[in-house]
Amino acid sequence: MINDEELIKLALLIKNEEDDELAKLLEAAGFLFVPVLLKYILGAEDKLDDTLQNDYEETWEIVQKLVKRFKNRKPPKAVISVYLNKRSFKSAMADKVVPELRKTFFGLFDEFNAKWSGPESFDYRTKSYRDIEKWLKGLPKLMDLTTKDAVAKLVQASYEDGKGIKWLERELSNLPEFERKRARTTSITEGLRMYSASEYEAFMQNDSIVGKTWRHTHGINDPRKGHEAADGQTVAKDELFIVNGESCRYPRDPMLSAKESIHCHCFMEPVLIEETK
């Protein structure tokens, strides 16, 4: 039988292999600065995973108290939501995860800025930067709503057909909202969002860049047809791309709907002023 130490080593080996595979995928997709990007993604993943694990423990404690109070009747969803407001999830996200993503934005901006010989100072007054800050500040609430909705449905379901507290404990522990997979998927999605946002910001703050070209990563399973069709679309740097009928400034722009943003592997290329002469 495998012991705890061997199990930990095996888990770390699997994670390292997954990280190496992610790096290969990012390189194949055409992303720049992959070692830097990967470092930021993994940093956010670790912080988010810790936050989700702590959230599970807090949620289970709250749920037990809730069920104890509502022994004979199903609690309304609104009441469950009020109970779940006592969790520290949103503040933990704001204190631990959001700073990691903000660090990702500025770290990658420096990389892009250096590559394209941009200005020495960062202009904090741009609308695109304010939009990213707004997105980051709203991310904890967005993720919290998803968790609360899933937990509320589970709690209410536990009152049906006498499923009870043991069933609820088992199902709660298996909720995707608390799994490391959520931490990984979110950190990749948000890390790539910061990648594109920082690249766009580097374009906007650089007078030598006048346009941008949308590039679709080929070889991705089940690609979005609209994203494939957008490959090669070139516009002025301050104009919007039209992708699958939606307008956006860059891939994974907060302007996009979730269905056009999540799991997007597209990227941009700059159009230099010297190329237009």
mmCIF file of C-alpha atoms in Angstrom:
data_model
loop_
_atom_site.group_PDB
_atom_site.id
_atom_site.type_symbol
_atom_site.label_atom_id
_atom_site.label_comp_id
_atom_site.label_asym_id
_atom_site.label_seq_id
_atom_site.Cartn_x
_atom_site.Cartn_y
_atom_site.Cartn_z
ATOM 1 C CA MET A 1 0.000 0.000 0.000
ATOM 2 C CA ILE A 2 1.269 3.458 -0.875
ATOM 3 C CA ASN A 3 2.170 5.641 2.117
ATOM 4 C CA ASP A 4 1.537 9.376 2.549
ATOM 5 C CA GLU A 5 5.052 10.398 1.554
ATOM 6 C CA GLU A 6 4.918 8.364 -1.652
ATOM 7 C CA LEU A 7 1.465 9.730 -2.424
ATOM 8 C CA ILE A 8 2.701 13.321 -2.084
ATOM 9 C CA LYS A 9 5.687 12.604 -4.340
ATOM 10 C CA LEU A 10 3.404 11.030 -6.939
ATOM 11 C CA ALA A 11 0.999 13.980 -6.801
ATOM 12 C CA LEU A 12 3.873 16.429 -7.256
ATOM 13 C CA LEU A 13 5.213 14.403 -10.184
ATOM 14 C CA ILE A 14 1.815 14.464 -11.882
ATOM 15 C CA LYS A 15 1.511 18.214 -11.282
ATOM 16 C CA ASN A 16 5.003 18.840 -12.687
ATOM 17 C CA GLU A 17 4.096 16.853 -15.791
ATOM 18 C CA GLU A 18 0.885 18.859 -16.155
ATOM 19 C CA ASP A 19 2.833 22.116 -15.761
ATOM 20 C CA ASP A 20 5.323 21.034 -18.420
ATOM 21 C CA GLU A 21 2.449 20.154 -20.736
ATOM 22 C CA LEU A 22 0.855 23.564 -20.137
ATOM 23 C CA ALA A 23 4.139 25.278 -21.015
ATOM 24 C CA LYS A 24 4.305 23.306 -24.276
ATOM 25 C CA LEU A 25 0.716 24.227 -25.118
ATOM 26 C CA LEU A 26 1.377 27.923 -24.477
ATOM 27 C CA GLU A 27 4.471 27.850 -26.680
ATOM 28 C CA ALA A 28 2.643 25.978 -29.435
ATOM 29 C CA ALA A 29 -0.200 28.486 -29.215
ATOM 30 C CA GLY A 30 2.161 31.357 -29.987
ATOM 31 C CA PHE A 31 2.265 33.060 -26.591
ATOM 32 C CA LEU A 32 5.398 35.024 -25.750
ATOM 33 C CA PHE A 33 7.398 34.961 -22.501
ATOM 34 C CA VAL A 34 6.084 31.491 -21.618
ATOM 35 C CA PRO A 35 8.371 30.890 -18.596
ATOM 36 C CA VAL A 36 7.249 34.219 -17.097
ATOM 37 C CA LEU A 37 3.597 33.630 -17.958
ATOM 38 C CA LEU A 38 3.678 30.103 -16.530
ATOM 39 C CA LYS A 39 5.240 31.342 -13.298
ATOM 40 C CA TYR A 40 2.414 33.830 -12.808
ATOM 41 C CA ILE A 41 -0.290 31.292 -13.674
ATOM 42 C CA LEU A 42 1.066 28.745 -11.200
ATOM 43 C CA GLY A 43 1.443 31.386 -8.493
ATOM 44 C CA ALA A 44 -2.195 32.378 -8.860
ATOM 45 C CA GLU A 45 -3.239 28.716 -8.966
ATOM 46 C CA ASP A 46 -1.572 27.953 -5.634
ATOM 47 C CA LYS A 47 -3.114 30.985 -3.934
ATOM 48 C CA LEU A 48 -6.548 30.214 -5.357
ATOM 49 C CA ASP A 49 -6.356 26.533 -4.430
ATOM 50 C CA ASP A 50 -5.570 27.455 -0.817
ATOM 51 C CA THR A 51 -8.487 29.893 -0.861
ATOM 52 C CA LEU A 52 -10.893 27.272 -2.226
ATOM 53 C CA GLN A 53 -9.810 24.672 0.330
ATOM 54 C CA ASN A 54 -10.358 27.127 3.156
ATOM 55 C CA ASP A 55 -13.701 28.082 1.627
ATOM 56 C CA TYR A 56 -14.806 24.451 1.648
ATOM 57 C CA GLU A 57 -14.015 24.126 5.354
ATOM 58 C CA GLU A 58 -15.872 27.336 6.196
ATOM 59 C CA THR A 59 -18.813 26.356 4.004
ATOM 60 C CA TRP A 60 -19.155 22.934 5.622
ATOM 61 C CA GLU A 61 -19.201 24.477 9.108
ATOM 62 C CA ILE A 62 -21.881 26.944 8.042
ATOM 63 C CA VAL A 63 -23.956 24.282 6.307
ATOM 64 C CA GLN A 64 -23.969 22.100 9.417
ATOM 65 C CA LYS A 65 -25.298 24.990 11.494
ATOM 66 C CA LEU A 66 -27.882 25.754 8.832
ATOM 67 C CA VAL A 67 -29.152 22.178 8.689
ATOM 68 C CA LYS A 68 -29.257 21.992 12.475
ATOM 69 C CA ARG A 69 -31.504 25.033 12.565
ATOM 70 C CA PHE A 70 -33.749 23.860 9.723
ATOM 71 C CA LYS A 71 -34.310 20.296 10.900
ATOM 72 C CA ASN A 72 -37.739 19.700 9.491
ATOM 73 C CA ARG A 73 -38.101 22.118 6.616
ATOM 74 C CA LYS A 74 -36.052 23.101 3.593
ATOM 75 C CA PRO A 75 -34.396 26.521 4.022
ATOM 76 C CA PRO A 76 -35.146 29.095 1.289
ATOM 77 C CA LYS A 77 -32.323 29.896 -1.111
ATOM 78 C CA ALA A 78 -32.206 33.486 0.172
ATOM 79 C CA VAL A 79 -31.643 32.273 3.738
ATOM 80 C CA ILE A 80 -28.858 29.918 2.616
ATOM 81 C CA SER A 81 -27.225 32.837 0.801
ATOM 82 C CA VAL A 82 -27.317 34.972 3.969
ATOM 83 C CA TYR A 83 -25.638 32.196 5.954
ATOM 84 C CA LEU A 84 -22.959 31.805 3.283
ATOM 85 C CA ASN A 85 -22.206 35.519 3.430
ATOM 86 C CA LYS A 86 -20.325 34.770 6.662
ATOM 87 C CA ARG A 87 -17.550 33.087 4.670
ATOM 88 C CA SER A 88 -14.240 34.879 4.169
ATOM 89 C CA PHE A 89 -14.011 33.861 0.507
ATOM 90 C CA LYS A 90 -14.402 37.288 -1.096
ATOM 91 C CA SER A 91 -11.954 38.986 1.252
ATOM 92 C CA ALA A 92 -9.455 36.123 0.820
ATOM 93 C CA MET A 93 -9.748 36.460 -2.952
ATOM 94 C CA ALA A 94 -9.220 40.210 -2.740
ATOM 95 C CA ASP A 95 -6.235 39.864 -0.399
ATOM 96 C CA LYS A 96 -4.450 36.857 -1.912
ATOM 97 C CA VAL A 97 -5.538 36.043 -5.457
ATOM 98 C CA VAL A 98 -6.320 39.413 -7.020
ATOM 99 C CA PRO A 99 -2.854 40.818 -6.129
ATOM 100 C CA GLU A 100 -1.306 37.818 -7.935
ATOM 101 C CA LEU A 101 -3.310 38.609 -11.064
ATOM 102 C CA ARG A 102 -2.452 42.291 -10.810
ATOM 103 C CA LYS A 103 1.203 41.302 -10.526
ATOM 104 C CA THR A 104 0.727 39.208 -13.662
ATOM 105 C CA PHE A 105 -0.651 42.196 -15.556
ATOM 106 C CA PHE A 106 2.203 44.526 -14.666
ATOM 107 C CA GLY A 107 4.904 41.873 -15.025
ATOM 108 C CA LEU A 108 3.762 40.997 -18.531
ATOM 109 C CA PHE A 109 3.271 44.657 -19.437
ATOM 110 C CA ASP A 110 6.952 45.200 -18.636
ATOM 111 C CA GLU A 111 7.861 42.286 -20.915
ATOM 112 C CA PHE A 112 5.773 43.592 -23.816
ATOM 113 C CA ASN A 113 6.896 47.149 -23.227
ATOM 114 C CA ALA A 114 10.545 46.145 -23.337
ATOM 115 C CA LYS A 115 10.035 44.018 -26.456
ATOM 116 C CA TRP A 116 8.457 46.891 -28.372
ATOM 117 C CA SER A 117 10.624 49.661 -26.807
ATOM 118 C CA GLY A 118 7.700 51.464 -25.224
ATOM 119 C CA PRO A 119 7.679 54.401 -22.785
ATOM 120 C CA GLU A 120 9.509 54.163 -19.470
ATOM 121 C CA SER A 121 6.505 55.038 -17.297
ATOM 122 C CA PHE A 122 3.060 53.441 -17.091
ATOM 123 C CA ASP A 123 -0.019 55.599 -17.685
ATOM 124 C CA TYR A 124 -2.585 54.637 -15.030
ATOM 125 C CA ARG A 125 -5.230 56.963 -16.497
ATOM 126 C CA THR A 126 -6.228 54.840 -19.502
ATOM 127 C CA LYS A 127 -9.744 53.430 -19.716
ATOM 128 C CA SER A 128 -8.456 49.967 -20.562
ATOM 129 C CA TYR A 129 -6.402 49.865 -17.365
ATOM 130 C CA ARG A 130 -9.376 51.076 -15.319
ATOM 131 C CA ASP A 131 -11.482 48.354 -16.944
ATOM 132 C CA ILE A 132 -9.007 45.681 -15.887
ATOM 133 C CA GLU A 133 -8.992 47.017 -12.330
ATOM 134 C CA LYS A 134 -12.787 46.924 -12.325
ATOM 135 C CA TRP A 135 -12.731 43.339 -13.570
ATOM 136 C CA LEU A 136 -10.219 42.249 -10.922
ATOM 137 C CA LYS A 137 -12.192 43.891 -8.132
ATOM 138 C CA GLY A 138 -15.384 42.218 -9.329
ATOM 139 C CA LEU A 139 -13.875 38.747 -9.767
ATOM 140 C CA PRO A 140 -14.285 37.679 -6.086
ATOM 141 C CA LYS A 141 -17.996 38.496 -6.182
ATOM 142 C CA LEU A 142 -18.452 36.720 -9.505
ATOM 143 C CA MET A 143 -16.818 33.526 -8.238
ATOM 144 C CA ASP A 144 -18.640 33.782 -4.911
ATOM 145 C CA LEU A 145 -22.025 33.868 -6.650
ATOM 146 C CA THR A 146 -21.180 30.677 -8.532
ATOM 147 C CA THR A 147 -20.226 28.888 -5.309
ATOM 148 C CA LYS A 148 -23.252 30.113 -3.369
ATOM 149 C CA ASP A 149 -25.618 29.021 -6.123
ATOM 150 C CA ALA A 150 -24.096 25.517 -6.259
ATOM 151 C CA VAL A 151 -24.117 25.113 -2.471
ATOM 152 C CA ALA A 152 -27.685 26.381 -2.126
ATOM 153 C CA LYS A 153 -28.926 23.868 -4.709
ATOM 154 C CA LEU A 154 -27.103 21.077 -2.912
ATOM 155 C CA VAL A 155 -28.442 22.017 0.519
ATOM 156 C CA GLN A 156 -32.003 22.147 -0.760
ATOM 157 C CA ALA A 157 -31.554 18.828 -2.566
ATOM 158 C CA SER A 158 -30.424 17.184 0.678
ATOM 159 C CA TYR A 159 -33.946 17.629 2.057
ATOM 160 C CA GLU A 160 -35.469 15.605 -0.765
ATOM 161 C CA ASP A 161 -36.167 11.880 -0.336
ATOM 162 C CA GLY A 162 -34.473 11.857 3.064
ATOM 163 C CA LYS A 163 -30.949 12.198 1.666
ATOM 164 C CA GLY A 164 -29.721 13.791 4.890
ATOM 165 C CA ILE A 165 -26.503 15.213 6.264
ATOM 166 C CA LYS A 166 -24.166 12.349 5.268
ATOM 167 C CA TRP A 167 -25.231 12.642 1.651
ATOM 168 C CA LEU A 168 -24.788 16.412 1.848
ATOM 169 C CA GLU A 169 -21.296 16.119 3.307
ATOM 170 C CA ARG A 170 -20.202 13.723 0.556
ATOM 171 C CA GLU A 171 -21.689 15.757 -2.268
ATOM 172 C CA LEU A 172 -20.373 19.053 -0.900
ATOM 173 C CA SER A 173 -16.830 17.674 -0.765
ATOM 174 C CA ASN A 174 -17.162 16.709 -4.439
ATOM 175 C CA LEU A 175 -18.439 20.064 -5.687
ATOM 176 C CA PRO A 176 -16.290 21.377 -8.587
ATOM 177 C CA GLU A 177 -16.410 24.822 -6.942
ATOM 178 C CA PHE A 178 -13.915 23.644 -4.298
ATOM 179 C CA GLU A 179 -11.638 21.529 -6.500
ATOM 180 C CA ARG A 180 -8.116 22.328 -7.597
ATOM 181 C CA LYS A 181 -9.341 21.973 -11.169
ATOM 182 C CA ARG A 182 -11.305 25.186 -10.658
ATOM 183 C CA ALA A 183 -8.184 26.882 -9.325
ATOM 184 C CA ARG A 184 -6.194 25.747 -12.334
ATOM 185 C CA THR A 185 -8.818 26.596 -14.937
ATOM 186 C CA THR A 186 -9.435 30.013 -13.397
ATOM 187 C CA SER A 187 -5.740 30.838 -13.036
ATOM 188 C CA ILE A 188 -5.100 29.921 -16.687
ATOM 189 C CA THR A 189 -8.116 31.884 -17.927
ATOM 190 C CA GLU A 190 -7.317 34.941 -15.832
ATOM 191 C CA GLY A 191 -3.576 34.674 -16.463
ATOM 192 C CA LEU A 192 -4.199 34.701 -20.212
ATOM 193 C CA ARG A 193 -6.671 37.571 -19.744
ATOM 194 C CA MET A 194 -3.916 39.543 -18.018
ATOM 195 C CA TYR A 195 -1.566 38.567 -20.843
ATOM 196 C CA SER A 196 -3.820 40.048 -23.523
ATOM 197 C CA ALA A 197 -4.811 43.059 -21.414
ATOM 198 C CA SER A 198 -1.175 43.932 -20.721
ATOM 199 C CA GLU A 199 -0.279 43.433 -24.384
ATOM 200 C CA TYR A 200 -3.121 45.720 -25.437
ATOM 201 C CA GLU A 201 -2.004 48.304 -22.890
ATOM 202 C CA ALA A 202 1.544 48.100 -24.226
ATOM 203 C CA PHE A 203 0.178 48.689 -27.732
ATOM 204 C CA MET A 204 -1.902 51.676 -26.625
ATOM 205 C CA GLN A 205 0.962 53.334 -24.754
ATOM 206 C CA ASN A 206 3.452 52.897 -27.596
ATOM 207 C CA ASP A 207 3.425 55.442 -30.442
ATOM 208 C CA SER A 208 5.348 53.091 -32.730
ATOM 209 C CA ILE A 209 2.442 50.626 -32.730
ATOM 210 C CA VAL A 210 -0.549 51.700 -34.820
ATOM 211 C CA GLY A 211 -2.595 48.528 -35.271
ATOM 212 C CA LYS A 212 -3.215 44.980 -34.100
ATOM 213 C CA THR A 213 -3.975 41.645 -35.751
ATOM 214 C CA TRP A 214 -6.091 38.869 -34.234
ATOM 215 C CA ARG A 215 -4.458 35.452 -34.366
ATOM 216 C CA HIS A 216 -6.247 32.162 -33.775
ATOM 217 C CA THR A 217 -4.237 29.272 -32.368
ATOM 218 C CA HIS A 218 -4.497 26.325 -34.742
ATOM 219 C CA GLY A 219 -4.515 22.736 -33.529
ATOM 220 C CA ILE A 220 -6.869 23.379 -30.581
ATOM 221 C CA ASN A 221 -9.575 20.768 -30.029
ATOM 222 C CA ASP A 222 -13.095 21.977 -30.838
ATOM 223 C CA PRO A 223 -12.058 25.511 -31.893
ATOM 224 C CA ARG A 224 -14.652 28.262 -32.003
ATOM 225 C CA LYS A 225 -15.514 28.822 -35.651
ATOM 226 C CA GLY A 226 -15.940 32.538 -35.058
ATOM 227 C CA HIS A 227 -12.441 32.783 -33.585
ATOM 228 C CA GLU A 228 -10.990 30.859 -36.510
ATOM 229 C CA ALA A 229 -12.772 33.213 -38.899
ATOM 230 C CA ALA A 230 -11.270 36.216 -37.089
ATOM 231 C CA ASP A 231 -7.709 35.009 -37.729
ATOM 232 C CA GLY A 232 -5.843 37.734 -39.605
ATOM 233 C CA GLN A 233 -8.385 40.459 -38.835
ATOM 234 C CA THR A 234 -6.402 43.714 -38.571
ATOM 235 C CA VAL A 235 -7.678 46.988 -37.117
ATOM 236 C CA ALA A 236 -6.230 50.199 -35.726
ATOM 237 C CA LYS A 237 -5.001 49.655 -32.183
ATOM 238 C CA ASP A 238 -7.823 51.735 -30.674
ATOM 239 C CA GLU A 239 -10.535 50.035 -32.741
ATOM 240 C CA LEU A 240 -12.523 46.910 -31.878
ATOM 241 C CA PHE A 241 -12.262 43.418 -33.298
ATOM 242 C CA ILE A 242 -15.512 41.725 -34.295
ATOM 243 C CA VAL A 243 -15.365 38.102 -33.171
ATOM 244 C CA ASN A 244 -18.360 35.797 -33.538
ATOM 245 C CA GLY A 245 -20.612 38.865 -33.639
ATOM 246 C CA GLU A 246 -19.155 40.402 -30.453
ATOM 247 C CA SER A 247 -16.896 43.451 -30.148
ATOM 248 C CA CYS A 248 -13.679 43.390 -28.151
ATOM 249 C CA ARG A 249 -10.334 45.077 -27.790
ATOM 250 C CA TYR A 250 -8.310 41.886 -27.353
ATOM 251 C CA PRO A 251 -8.755 38.121 -26.728
ATOM 252 C CA ARG A 252 -10.473 37.393 -23.379
ATOM 253 C CA ASP A 253 -11.502 41.050 -23.071
ATOM 254 C CA PRO A 254 -13.982 41.513 -20.170
ATOM 255 C CA MET A 255 -16.258 43.028 -22.829
ATOM 256 C CA LEU A 256 -16.763 39.519 -24.231
ATOM 257 C CA SER A 257 -19.378 37.101 -22.982
ATOM 258 C CA ALA A 258 -18.140 34.105 -21.007
ATOM 259 C CA LYS A 259 -18.758 31.753 -23.926
ATOM 260 C CA GLU A 260 -16.394 33.787 -26.107
ATOM 261 C CA SER A 261 -13.821 34.434 -23.398
ATOM 262 C CA ILE A 262 -13.324 31.258 -21.353
ATOM 263 C CA HIS A 263 -10.950 28.699 -22.921
ATOM 264 C CA CYS A 264 -9.999 31.154 -25.667
ATOM 265 C CA HIS A 265 -6.424 30.550 -26.898
ATOM 266 C CA CYS A 266 -6.183 33.436 -29.375
ATOM 267 C CA PHE A 267 -3.543 36.155 -29.246
ATOM 268 C CA MET A 268 -2.588 39.407 -31.015
ATOM 269 C CA GLU A 269 0.261 40.700 -33.110
ATOM 270 C CA PRO A 270 1.197 44.391 -33.346
ATOM 271 C CA VAL A 271 1.235 46.464 -36.516
ATOM 272 C CA LEU A 272 4.244 48.788 -36.373
ATOM 273 C CA ILE A 273 4.118 52.237 -37.907
ATOM 274 C CA GLU A 274 7.129 51.407 -40.084
ATOM 275 C CA GLU A 275 5.169 48.523 -41.612
ATOM 276 C CA THR A 276 2.510 50.906 -42.898
ATOM 277 C CA LYS A 277 4.918 53.108 -44.835
#
